[in-house]
PDB file of C-alpha atoms and ligand atoms in Angstrom:
ATOM      1  CA  UNK A   1     -16.669 -25.781 -15.821  1.00 65.00           C
ATOM      2  CA  UNK A   2     -16.498 -24.345 -12.337  1.00 73.00           C
ATOM      3  CA  UNK A   3     -18.385 -21.121 -11.651  1.00 85.00           C
ATOM      4  CA  UNK A   4     -15.523 -18.735 -10.914  1.00 87.00           C
ATOM      5  CA  UNK A   5     -17.786 -16.487  -8.857  1.00 89.00           C
ATOM      6  CA  UNK A   6     -17.623 -19.188  -6.147  1.00 95.00           C
ATOM      7  CA  UNK A   7     -14.004 -18.109  -5.687  1.00 95.00           C
ATOM      8  CA  UNK A   8     -15.173 -14.535  -5.084  1.00 95.00           C
ATOM      9  CA  UNK A   9     -17.457 -15.719  -2.259  1.00 96.00           C
ATOM     10  CA  UNK A  10     -14.734 -17.880  -0.730  1.00 96.00           C
ATOM     11  CA  UNK A  11     -12.267 -14.948  -0.758  1.00 94.00           C
ATOM     12  CA  UNK A  12     -14.936 -12.738   0.774  1.00 94.00           C
ATOM     13  CA  UNK A  13     -15.488 -15.279   3.557  1.00 96.00           C
ATOM     14  CA  UNK A  14     -11.733 -15.542   4.086  1.00 95.00           C
ATOM     15  CA  UNK A  15     -12.090 -19.304   3.713  1.00 97.00           C
ATOM     16  CA  UNK A  16      -8.536 -20.301   2.802  1.00 96.00           C
ATOM     17  CA  UNK A  17      -9.112 -24.081   2.397  1.00 97.00           C
ATOM     18  CA  UNK A  18     -12.147 -23.394   0.197  1.00 97.00           C
ATOM     19  CA  UNK A  19     -10.218 -20.903  -1.971  1.00 96.00           C
ATOM     20  CA  UNK A  20      -7.392 -23.418  -2.464  1.00 97.00           C
ATOM     21  CA  UNK A  21      -9.842 -26.150  -3.345  1.00 96.00           C
ATOM     22  CA  UNK A  22     -11.760 -23.997  -5.825  1.00 96.00           C
ATOM     23  CA  UNK A  23      -8.594 -22.729  -7.505  1.00 96.00           C
ATOM     24  CA  UNK A  24      -7.322 -26.302  -7.911  1.00 96.00           C
ATOM     25  CA  UNK A  25     -10.701 -27.356  -9.259  1.00 95.00           C
ATOM     26  CA  UNK A  26     -10.777 -24.441 -11.692  1.00 94.00           C
ATOM     27  CA  UNK A  27      -7.305 -25.326 -12.990  1.00 93.00           C
ATOM     28  CA  UNK A  28      -8.257 -28.976 -13.415  1.00 93.00           C
ATOM     29  CA  UNK A  29     -11.390 -28.078 -15.347  1.00 93.00           C
ATOM     30  CA  UNK A  30      -9.351 -26.011 -17.793  1.00 90.00           C
ATOM     31  CA  UNK A  31     -10.065 -22.451 -16.678  1.00 91.00           C
ATOM     32  CA  UNK A  32      -7.311 -20.042 -17.721  1.00 90.00           C
ATOM     33  CA  UNK A  33      -5.008 -19.056 -14.837  1.00 89.00           C
ATOM     34  CA  UNK A  34      -5.401 -15.376 -15.779  1.00 87.00           C
ATOM     35  CA  UNK A  35      -9.186 -15.656 -15.551  1.00 90.00           C
ATOM     36  CA  UNK A  36      -9.032 -17.444 -12.205  1.00 92.00           C
ATOM     37  CA  UNK A  37      -6.784 -14.653 -10.947  1.00 88.00           C
ATOM     38  CA  UNK A  38      -8.711 -11.692 -12.380  1.00 85.00           C
ATOM     39  CA  UNK A  39     -12.319 -12.865 -12.285  1.00 90.00           C
ATOM     40  CA  UNK A  40     -11.939 -14.897  -9.079  1.00 92.00           C
ATOM     41  CA  UNK A  41      -9.206 -13.855  -6.647  1.00 90.00           C
ATOM     42  CA  UNK A  42      -8.805 -10.187  -7.592  1.00 85.00           C
ATOM     43  CA  UNK A  43     -12.564  -9.720  -8.044  1.00 88.00           C
ATOM     44  CA  UNK A  44     -12.963 -11.193  -4.541  1.00 90.00           C
ATOM     45  CA  UNK A  45     -10.513  -8.678  -3.080  1.00 85.00           C
ATOM     46  CA  UNK A  46     -12.375  -5.869  -4.883  1.00 82.00           C
ATOM     47  CA  UNK A  47     -15.530  -6.927  -3.050  1.00 89.00           C
ATOM     48  CA  UNK A  48     -13.551  -7.005   0.188  1.00 86.00           C
ATOM     49  CA  UNK A  49     -12.424  -3.427  -0.547  1.00 80.00           C
ATOM     50  CA  UNK A  50     -16.020  -2.274  -1.060  1.00 86.00           C
ATOM     51  CA  UNK A  51     -17.118  -3.880   2.205  1.00 88.00           C
ATOM     52  CA  UNK A  52     -14.120  -2.432   4.031  1.00 80.00           C
ATOM     53  CA  UNK A  53     -15.019   1.030   2.763  1.00 79.00           C
ATOM     54  CA  UNK A  54     -18.650   0.587   3.829  1.00 84.00           C
ATOM     55  CA  UNK A  55     -17.435  -0.649   7.241  1.00 87.00           C
ATOM     56  CA  UNK A  56     -19.133  -3.997   6.653  1.00 90.00           C
ATOM     57  CA  UNK A  57     -15.786  -5.723   7.081  1.00 87.00           C
ATOM     58  CA  UNK A  58     -13.002  -5.010   9.547  1.00 88.00           C
ATOM     59  CA  UNK A  59      -9.227  -5.494   9.549  1.00 82.00           C
ATOM     60  CA  UNK A  60      -9.104  -9.080  10.997  1.00 89.00           C
ATOM     61  CA  UNK A  61     -11.605 -10.285   8.389  1.00 91.00           C
ATOM     62  CA  UNK A  62      -9.800  -8.394   5.620  1.00 87.00           C
ATOM     63  CA  UNK A  63      -6.569 -10.122   6.677  1.00 85.00           C
ATOM     64  CA  UNK A  64      -8.260 -13.523   6.459  1.00 91.00           C
ATOM     65  CA  UNK A  65      -9.423 -12.674   2.935  1.00 91.00           C
ATOM     66  CA  UNK A  66      -5.923 -11.474   2.060  1.00 86.00           C
ATOM     67  CA  UNK A  67      -4.427 -14.746   3.336  1.00 89.00           C
ATOM     68  CA  UNK A  68      -6.938 -16.775   1.341  1.00 93.00           C
ATOM     69  CA  UNK A  69      -6.192 -14.722  -1.794  1.00 89.00           C
ATOM     70  CA  UNK A  70      -2.423 -15.205  -1.345  1.00 88.00           C
ATOM     71  CA  UNK A  71      -2.811 -18.980  -0.996  1.00 92.00           C
ATOM     72  CA  UNK A  72      -4.856 -19.100  -4.179  1.00 92.00           C
ATOM     73  CA  UNK A  73      -2.270 -16.967  -5.977  1.00 89.00           C
ATOM     74  CA  UNK A  74       0.541 -19.299  -4.855  1.00 90.00           C
ATOM     75  CA  UNK A  75      -1.267 -22.230  -6.454  1.00 93.00           C
ATOM     76  CA  UNK A  76      -1.678 -20.248  -9.668  1.00 90.00           C
ATOM     77  CA  UNK A  77       1.945 -19.090  -9.731  1.00 84.00           C
ATOM     78  CA  UNK A  78       3.384 -21.850 -11.968  1.00 86.00           C
ATOM     79  CA  UNK A  79       0.451 -21.473 -14.342  1.00 86.00           C
ATOM     80  CA  UNK A  80       0.828 -17.723 -14.690  1.00 78.00           C
ATOM     81  CA  UNK A  81       4.505 -17.573 -15.457  1.00 65.00           C
ATOM     82  CA  UNK A  82       5.605 -17.528 -19.081  1.00 52.00           C
ATOM     83  CA  UNK A  83       9.187 -18.691 -18.775  1.00 39.00           C
ATOM     84  CA  UNK A  84      11.235 -20.008 -15.919  1.00 43.00           C
ATOM     85  CA  UNK A  85      14.697 -19.002 -16.993  1.00 45.00           C
ATOM     86  CA  UNK A  86      16.444 -16.274 -15.019  1.00 46.00           C
ATOM     87  CA  UNK A  87      18.878 -13.737 -16.288  1.00 65.00           C
ATOM     88  CA  UNK A  88      17.200 -10.837 -18.081  1.00 82.00           C
ATOM     89  CA  UNK A  89      18.090  -8.401 -15.313  1.00 91.00           C
ATOM     90  CA  UNK A  90      17.836  -7.664 -11.612  1.00 95.00           C
ATOM     91  CA  UNK A  91      14.609  -6.074 -10.416  1.00 97.00           C
ATOM     92  CA  UNK A  92      14.330  -4.615  -6.924  1.00 98.00           C
ATOM     93  CA  UNK A  93      10.753  -4.434  -5.658  1.00 98.00           C
ATOM     94  CA  UNK A  94       9.014  -3.181  -2.541  1.00 98.00           C
ATOM     95  CA  UNK A  95       6.011  -1.381  -1.108  1.00 98.00           C
ATOM     96  CA  UNK A  96       6.860   2.178  -0.115  1.00 98.00           C
ATOM     97  CA  UNK A  97       7.393   3.505   3.404  1.00 98.00           C
ATOM     98  CA  UNK A  98       4.259   3.681   5.554  1.00 98.00           C
ATOM     99  CA  UNK A  99       2.413   1.118   3.452  1.00 98.00           C
ATOM    100  CA  UNK A 100       1.807  -2.501   4.507  1.00 98.00           C
ATOM    101  CA  UNK A 101      -0.149  -3.675   1.450  1.00 97.00           C
ATOM    102  CA  UNK A 102       1.703  -6.418  -0.372  1.00 94.00           C
ATOM    103  CA  UNK A 103      -0.733  -8.598  -2.320  1.00 91.00           C
ATOM    104  CA  UNK A 104      -0.417  -6.635  -5.576  1.00 90.00           C
ATOM    105  CA  UNK A 105       3.339  -6.269  -5.073  1.00 94.00           C
ATOM    106  CA  UNK A 106       3.633 -10.033  -4.598  1.00 89.00           C
ATOM    107  CA  UNK A 107       1.701 -10.633  -7.812  1.00 83.00           C
ATOM    108  CA  UNK A 108       4.029  -8.313  -9.714  1.00 88.00           C
ATOM    109  CA  UNK A 109       7.003 -10.127  -8.170  1.00 89.00           C
ATOM    110  CA  UNK A 110       5.609 -13.503  -9.154  1.00 80.00           C
ATOM    111  CA  UNK A 111       5.086 -12.517 -12.787  1.00 78.00           C
ATOM    112  CA  UNK A 112       8.458 -10.739 -13.023  1.00 84.00           C
ATOM    113  CA  UNK A 113      10.199 -13.916 -11.818  1.00 81.00           C
ATOM    114  CA  UNK A 114       8.241 -15.848 -14.384  1.00 68.00           C
ATOM    115  CA  UNK A 115       9.336 -13.435 -17.079  1.00 76.00           C
ATOM    116  CA  UNK A 116      12.991 -14.116 -16.209  1.00 77.00           C
ATOM    117  CA  UNK A 117      13.957 -11.282 -13.863  1.00 88.00           C
ATOM    118  CA  UNK A 118      16.064 -11.987 -10.800  1.00 89.00           C
ATOM    119  CA  UNK A 119      13.875 -10.346  -8.169  1.00 94.00           C
ATOM    120  CA  UNK A 120      15.082  -8.793  -4.912  1.00 97.00           C
ATOM    121  CA  UNK A 121      12.006  -8.300  -2.736  1.00 98.00           C
ATOM    122  CA  UNK A 122      12.406  -5.707   0.032  1.00 98.00           C
ATOM    123  CA  UNK A 123       8.920  -6.350   1.427  1.00 98.00           C
ATOM    124  CA  UNK A 124       6.675  -3.595   2.729  1.00 98.00           C
ATOM    125  CA  UNK A 125       7.181  -0.248   4.474  1.00 98.00           C
ATOM    126  CA  UNK A 126      10.500   0.254   2.667  1.00 98.00           C
ATOM    127  CA  UNK A 127      12.244   3.557   3.317  1.00 98.00           C
ATOM    128  CA  UNK A 128      13.952   5.449   0.468  1.00 98.00           C
ATOM    129  CA  UNK A 129      17.440   4.708   1.801  1.00 97.00           C
ATOM    130  CA  UNK A 130      16.757   0.951   1.697  1.00 98.00           C
ATOM    131  CA  UNK A 131      15.519   1.175  -1.911  1.00 98.00           C
ATOM    132  CA  UNK A 132      18.612   3.134  -2.935  1.00 98.00           C
ATOM    133  CA  UNK A 133      21.022   0.735  -1.173  1.00 98.00           C
ATOM    134  CA  UNK A 134      19.342  -2.281  -2.772  1.00 98.00           C
ATOM    135  CA  UNK A 135      19.603  -0.721  -6.242  1.00 98.00           C
ATOM    136  CA  UNK A 136      23.297  -0.019  -5.697  1.00 97.00           C
ATOM    137  CA  UNK A 137      24.188  -3.322  -3.995  1.00 97.00           C
ATOM    138  CA  UNK A 138      22.395  -5.480  -6.551  1.00 96.00           C
ATOM    139  CA  UNK A 139      23.267  -3.383  -9.592  1.00 95.00           C
ATOM    140  CA  UNK A 140      19.541  -3.378 -10.370  1.00 97.00           C
ATOM    141  CA  UNK A 141      18.202  -2.776 -13.860  1.00 96.00           C
ATOM    142  CA  UNK A 142      14.716  -1.948 -12.628  1.00 98.00           C
ATOM    143  CA  UNK A 143      13.326  -0.506  -9.401  1.00 98.00           C
ATOM    144  CA  UNK A 144       9.648  -1.409  -8.977  1.00 98.00           C
ATOM    145  CA  UNK A 145       7.600   0.368  -6.307  1.00 98.00           C
ATOM    146  CA  UNK A 146       4.075  -0.332  -5.167  1.00 98.00           C
ATOM    147  CA  UNK A 147       1.753   1.956  -3.138  1.00 98.00           C
ATOM    148  CA  UNK A 148      -1.872   1.321  -2.168  1.00 98.00           C
ATOM    149  CA  UNK A 149      -2.574   4.424  -0.139  1.00 98.00           C
ATOM    150  CA  UNK A 150      -2.988   7.960  -1.429  1.00 98.00           C
ATOM    151  CA  UNK A 151      -0.989   9.032   1.643  1.00 98.00           C
ATOM    152  CA  UNK A 152       2.023   6.858   0.728  1.00 98.00           C
ATOM    153  CA  UNK A 153       2.165   7.527  -3.033  1.00 98.00           C
ATOM    154  CA  UNK A 154       4.359  10.634  -2.531  1.00 97.00           C
ATOM    155  CA  UNK A 155       7.077   8.360  -1.073  1.00 98.00           C
ATOM    156  CA  UNK A 156       7.742   7.241  -4.654  1.00 98.00           C
ATOM    157  CA  UNK A 157       8.887  10.759  -5.502  1.00 98.00           C
ATOM    158  CA  UNK A 158      11.131  10.728  -2.420  1.00 98.00           C
ATOM    159  CA  UNK A 159      12.786   7.519  -3.599  1.00 98.00           C
ATOM    160  CA  UNK A 160      13.421   9.039  -7.037  1.00 98.00           C
ATOM    161  CA  UNK A 161      14.959  12.117  -5.367  1.00 98.00           C
ATOM    162  CA  UNK A 162      17.160   9.849  -3.261  1.00 98.00           C
ATOM    163  CA  UNK A 163      18.308   7.998  -6.405  1.00 98.00           C
ATOM    164  CA  UNK A 164      19.174  11.366  -7.960  1.00 97.00           C
ATOM    165  CA  UNK A 165      21.109  12.491  -4.892  1.00 97.00           C
ATOM    166  CA  UNK A 166      23.125   9.268  -4.914  1.00 96.00           C
ATOM    167  CA  UNK A 167      23.898   9.604  -8.638  1.00 96.00           C
ATOM    168  CA  UNK A 168      22.051   6.359  -9.416  1.00 97.00           C
ATOM    169  CA  UNK A 169      19.026   7.662 -11.326  1.00 97.00           C
ATOM    170  CA  UNK A 170      20.589   7.131 -14.787  1.00 96.00           C
ATOM    171  CA  UNK A 171      21.551   3.544 -13.976  1.00 95.00           C
ATOM    172  CA  UNK A 172      18.099   2.204 -13.148  1.00 97.00           C
ATOM    173  CA  UNK A 173      14.616   2.342 -14.683  1.00 97.00           C
ATOM    174  CA  UNK A 174      11.840   3.169 -12.231  1.00 98.00           C
ATOM    175  CA  UNK A 175       8.495   1.409 -12.543  1.00 98.00           C
ATOM    176  CA  UNK A 176       5.530   2.356 -10.352  1.00 98.00           C
ATOM    177  CA  UNK A 177       2.085   0.923  -9.676  1.00 98.00           C
ATOM    178  CA  UNK A 178      -0.654   0.213  -7.175  1.00 97.00           C
ATOM    179  CA  UNK A 179      -4.364   1.059  -7.100  1.00 96.00           C
ATOM    180  CA  UNK A 180      -4.172   4.851  -6.540  1.00 97.00           C
ATOM    181  CA  UNK A 181      -1.194   5.367  -8.888  1.00 98.00           C
ATOM    182  CA  UNK A 182      -1.878   6.758 -12.368  1.00 98.00           C
ATOM    183  CA  UNK A 183       0.101   7.347 -15.537  1.00 97.00           C
ATOM    184  CA  UNK A 184      -0.187  11.070 -14.875  1.00 98.00           C
ATOM    185  CA  UNK A 185       1.264  10.681 -11.365  1.00 98.00           C
ATOM    186  CA  UNK A 186       4.047   8.515 -12.754  1.00 98.00           C
ATOM    187  CA  UNK A 187       4.968  11.236 -15.292  1.00 98.00           C
ATOM    188  CA  UNK A 188       4.722  13.917 -12.643  1.00 98.00           C
ATOM    189  CA  UNK A 189       7.288  12.272 -10.357  1.00 98.00           C
ATOM    190  CA  UNK A 190       9.595  11.352 -13.252  1.00 98.00           C
ATOM    191  CA  UNK A 191       9.192   7.559 -13.182  1.00 98.00           C
ATOM    192  CA  UNK A 192      10.041   5.648 -16.375  1.00 98.00           C
ATOM    193  CA  UNK A 193       6.938   3.485 -16.456  1.00 97.00           C
ATOM    194  CA  UNK A 194       3.578   2.765 -14.860  1.00 97.00           C
ATOM    195  CA  UNK A 195       1.730  -0.544 -14.791  1.00 93.00           C
ATOM    196  CA  UNK A 196      -2.019  -0.560 -14.077  1.00 92.00           C
ATOM    197  CA  UNK A 197      -1.828  -4.284 -13.321  1.00 86.00           C
ATOM    198  CA  UNK A 198       0.790  -6.972 -12.798  1.00 83.00           C
ATOM    199  CA  UNK A 199       0.627  -8.243 -16.378  1.00 78.00           C
ATOM    200  CA  UNK A 200       1.204  -4.845 -17.931  1.00 86.00           C
ATOM    201  CA  UNK A 201       3.968  -4.163 -15.397  1.00 91.00           C
ATOM    202  CA  UNK A 202       5.890  -7.120 -16.855  1.00 87.00           C
ATOM    203  CA  UNK A 203       5.319  -5.941 -20.420  1.00 88.00           C
ATOM    204  CA  UNK A 204       6.508  -2.428 -19.538  1.00 94.00           C
ATOM    205  CA  UNK A 205       9.532  -3.723 -17.606  1.00 94.00           C
ATOM    206  CA  UNK A 206      10.614  -5.731 -20.640  1.00 89.00           C
ATOM    207  CA  UNK A 207      10.143  -2.701 -22.895  1.00 93.00           C
ATOM    208  CA  UNK A 208      12.185  -0.555 -20.506  1.00 94.00           C
ATOM    209  CA  UNK A 209      15.145  -2.921 -20.524  1.00 90.00           C
ATOM    210  CA  UNK A 210      15.026  -3.394 -24.277  1.00 85.00           C
ATOM    211  CA  UNK A 211      15.403   0.394 -24.553  1.00 74.00           C
ATOM    212  CA  UNK A 212      12.314   0.838 -26.700  1.00 54.00           C
ATOM    213  CA  UNK A 213      10.963   3.713 -24.599  1.00 48.00           C
TER     214      UNK A 213
HETATM  215 CO1  B1M B 301      -6.120  -1.542   3.048  1.00 85.09          CO
HETATM  216  N1  B1M B 301      -6.801  -0.008   2.056  1.00 85.09           N
HETATM  217  N2  B1M B 301      -5.710  -0.390   4.561  1.00 85.09           N
HETATM  218  N3  B1M B 301      -5.603  -3.185   3.937  1.00 85.09           N
HETATM  219  N4  B1M B 301      -6.878  -2.475   1.604  1.00 85.09           N
HETATM  220  C1  B1M B 301      -7.209  -0.235   0.664  1.00 85.09           C
HETATM  221  C2  B1M B 301      -6.053   0.023  -0.296  1.00 85.09           C
HETATM  222  C3  B1M B 301      -8.405   0.808   0.504  1.00 85.09           C
HETATM  223  C4  B1M B 301      -8.636   1.276  -0.948  1.00 85.09           C
HETATM  224  C5  B1M B 301      -9.683   0.188   1.137  1.00 85.09           C
HETATM  225  C6  B1M B 301     -10.879   1.113   1.109  1.00 85.09           C
HETATM  226  O1  B1M B 301     -11.013   1.932   1.977  1.00 85.09           O
HETATM  227  N5  B1M B 301     -11.721   0.986   0.101  1.00 85.09           N
HETATM  228  C7  B1M B 301      -7.926   1.966   1.462  1.00 85.09           C
HETATM  229  C8  B1M B 301      -7.031   3.024   0.823  1.00 85.09           C
HETATM  230  C9  B1M B 301      -7.720   4.356   0.642  1.00 85.09           C
HETATM  231  C10 B1M B 301      -6.803   5.317  -0.039  1.00 85.09           C
HETATM  232  O2  B1M B 301      -5.719   5.593   0.383  1.00 85.09           O
HETATM  233  N6  B1M B 301      -7.260   5.814  -1.152  1.00 85.09           N
HETATM  234  C11 B1M B 301      -7.191   1.164   2.525  1.00 85.09           C
HETATM  235  C12 B1M B 301      -6.936   1.633   3.848  1.00 85.09           C
HETATM  236  C13 B1M B 301      -7.541   2.983   4.199  1.00 85.09           C
HETATM  237  C14 B1M B 301      -6.183   0.895   4.779  1.00 85.09           C
HETATM  238  C15 B1M B 301      -5.842   1.289   6.228  1.00 85.09           C
HETATM  239  C16 B1M B 301      -5.416   2.752   6.427  1.00 85.09           C
HETATM  240  C17 B1M B 301      -7.056   0.882   7.086  1.00 85.09           C
HETATM  241  C18 B1M B 301      -6.951   1.237   8.554  1.00 85.09           C
HETATM  242  O3  B1M B 301      -6.084   0.790   9.250  1.00 85.09           O
HETATM  243  N7  B1M B 301      -7.875   2.070   8.971  1.00 85.09           N
HETATM  244  C19 B1M B 301      -4.678   0.324   6.565  1.00 85.09           C
HETATM  245  C20 B1M B 301      -3.308   0.904   6.190  1.00 85.09           C
HETATM  246  C21 B1M B 301      -2.177   0.025   6.682  1.00 85.09           C
HETATM  247  C22 B1M B 301      -0.878   0.457   6.075  1.00 85.09           C
HETATM  248  O4  B1M B 301      -0.549   0.050   4.983  1.00 85.09           O
HETATM  249  N8  B1M B 301      -0.142   1.324   6.755  1.00 85.09           N
HETATM  250  C23 B1M B 301      -5.015  -0.822   5.666  1.00 85.09           C
HETATM  251  C24 B1M B 301      -4.701  -2.139   5.964  1.00 85.09           C
HETATM  252  C25 B1M B 301      -5.007  -3.217   5.176  1.00 85.09           C
HETATM  253  C26 B1M B 301      -4.758  -4.672   5.600  1.00 85.09           C
HETATM  254  C27 B1M B 301      -3.445  -4.869   6.374  1.00 85.09           C
HETATM  255  C28 B1M B 301      -5.904  -5.113   6.469  1.00 85.09           C
HETATM  256  C29 B1M B 301      -4.853  -5.414   4.224  1.00 85.09           C
HETATM  257  C30 B1M B 301      -3.478  -5.587   3.525  1.00 85.09           C
HETATM  258  C31 B1M B 301      -2.969  -7.002   3.627  1.00 85.09           C
HETATM  259  C32 B1M B 301      -1.789  -7.199   2.730  1.00 85.09           C
HETATM  260  O5  B1M B 301      -1.585  -6.571   1.711  1.00 85.09           O
HETATM  261  N9  B1M B 301      -0.956  -8.127   3.159  1.00 85.09           N
HETATM  262  C33 B1M B 301      -5.658  -4.421   3.391  1.00 85.09           C
HETATM  263  C34 B1M B 301      -6.306  -4.765   2.178  1.00 85.09           C
HETATM  264  C35 B1M B 301      -6.314  -6.223   1.815  1.00 85.09           C
HETATM  265  C36 B1M B 301      -6.934  -3.787   1.342  1.00 85.09           C
HETATM  266  C37 B1M B 301      -7.804  -4.007   0.082  1.00 85.09           C
HETATM  267  C38 B1M B 301      -9.155  -4.513   0.586  1.00 85.09           C
HETATM  268  C39 B1M B 301      -7.289  -4.945  -0.975  1.00 85.09           C
HETATM  269  C40 B1M B 301      -5.916  -4.605  -1.522  1.00 85.09           C
HETATM  270  C41 B1M B 301      -5.442  -5.745  -2.379  1.00 85.09           C
HETATM  271  O6  B1M B 301      -4.647  -6.542  -1.942  1.00 85.09           O
HETATM  272  N10 B1M B 301      -6.023  -5.863  -3.591  1.00 85.09           N
HETATM  273  C42 B1M B 301      -7.878  -2.548  -0.509  1.00 85.09           C
HETATM  274  C43 B1M B 301      -9.140  -2.246  -1.284  1.00 85.09           C
HETATM  275  C44 B1M B 301      -8.976  -2.490  -2.773  1.00 85.09           C
HETATM  276  O7  B1M B 301      -7.926  -2.302  -3.341  1.00 85.09           O
HETATM  277  N11 B1M B 301     -10.025  -2.892  -3.420  1.00 85.09           N
HETATM  278  C45 B1M B 301      -7.444  -1.716   0.628  1.00 85.09           C
HETATM  279  C46 B1M B 301      -5.736  -6.967  -4.507  1.00 85.09           C
HETATM  280  C47 B1M B 301      -4.428  -6.667  -5.252  1.00 85.09           C
HETATM  281  C48 B1M B 301      -4.186  -7.750  -6.275  1.00 85.09           C
HETATM  282  O8  B1M B 301      -4.614  -5.434  -5.931  1.00 85.09           O
HETATM  283  O9  B1M B 301      -2.742  -4.269  -4.654  1.00 85.09           O
HETATM  284  O10 B1M B 301      -4.250  -2.970  -6.249  1.00 85.09           O
HETATM  285  P1  B1M B 301      -3.551  -4.231  -5.882  1.00 85.09           P
HETATM  286  O11 B1M B 301      -2.545  -4.627  -7.048  1.00 85.09           O
HETATM  287  C49 B1M B 301      -2.944  -4.573  -8.399  1.00 85.09           C
HETATM  288  C50 B1M B 301      -2.576  -3.261  -9.118  1.00 85.09           C
HETATM  289  O12 B1M B 301      -2.705  -2.135  -8.289  1.00 85.09           O
HETATM  290  C51 B1M B 301      -1.219  -3.543  -9.649  1.00 85.09           C
HETATM  291  O13 B1M B 301      -1.175  -4.946  -9.887  1.00 85.09           O
HETATM  292  C52 B1M B 301      -2.162  -5.630  -9.113  1.00 85.09           C
HETATM  293  C53 B1M B 301      -3.117  -6.392 -10.040  1.00 85.09           C
HETATM  294  O14 B1M B 301      -2.527  -7.101 -11.027  1.00 85.09           O
HETATM  295  N12 B1M B 301      -0.026  -3.186  -8.883  1.00 85.09           N
HETATM  296  C54 B1M B 301       1.111  -2.835  -9.534  1.00 85.09           C
HETATM  297  C55 B1M B 301       0.223  -3.190  -7.559  1.00 85.09           C
HETATM  298  N13 B1M B 301       1.475  -2.847  -7.333  1.00 85.09           N
HETATM  299  C56 B1M B 301       2.052  -2.621  -8.523  1.00 85.09           C
HETATM  300  C57 B1M B 301       3.352  -2.253  -8.867  1.00 85.09           C
HETATM  301  C58 B1M B 301       3.659  -2.099 -10.230  1.00 85.09           C
HETATM  302  C59 B1M B 301       2.694  -2.303 -11.195  1.00 85.09           C
HETATM  303  C60 B1M B 301       1.413  -2.691 -10.863  1.00 85.09           C
HETATM  304  O15 B1M B 301       4.856  -1.748 -10.669  1.00 85.09           O
HETATM  305  C61 B1M B 301       5.896  -1.623  -9.768  1.00 85.09           C
END
């Protein structure tokens, strides 16, 4: 079997062709897609984060790593998804205003599509008004928001306030996540659910629509 830690090094180097090759090799040798994602690609980005914090890596290099990680994740996509039928509800997703991070959000999107949600992706730096309009226009069942910066987390509360002002709060379940977000923060701002990772976000989204919480 392939040593998954090679994927960590390739992500760290931002070597996109190498990441693709190693992910394909790992799949063909029978590694589980979830392990390739968590112990390879995500672990690689964690190392990138540490280096970024220590100022051993700078934005252009971080972007190369991010691109390499995304390419690997695209290859894994069909292997990570459980079902491919649509129709369990519309989920609007985006990264909050002021925040450009989208790798985690894209993973959540990927798994939600796989779980059968019709996903409307608003991208990054999404202002509250755009979230609210998308919920209304698409008659969304779930609004999923991602934030990676402690400075942008409070935007989630602003979106919930905007939903309240527009009389839409009772019509949609709000799910939040992203590295700095916690269960406590989620409760504080009145969200309906919090997912520490993409997999649990899917589980919680399904629970929210089945009305079990
Ligand atoms: Co930025 N960045 N970054 N960055 N970046 C972090 C987040 C940081 C922790 C790095 C560090 O200093 N250690 C730090 C934040 C500090 C803080 O606020 N506490 C930081 C900073 C400071 C910044 C800038 C301000 C740097 C600067 O310019 N001086 C700047 C801000 C730009 C902006 O957004 N306005 C910036 C810029 C960037 C890049 C553009 C270079 C790039 C983003 C590229 C992109 O996304 N397209 C980048 C990156 C790549 C990172 C790190 C290294 C990696 C993030 C990532 O993609 N992780 C990150 C350090 C780190 O997290 N280790 C860092 C992999 C991804 C799979 O994990 O997104 O956490 P994550 O998603 C997880 C869970 O959180 C969860 O599921 C995923 C796993 O399954 N999840 C959800 C995510 N969303 C969810 C939603 C849900 C449920 C679960 O429900 C809705």
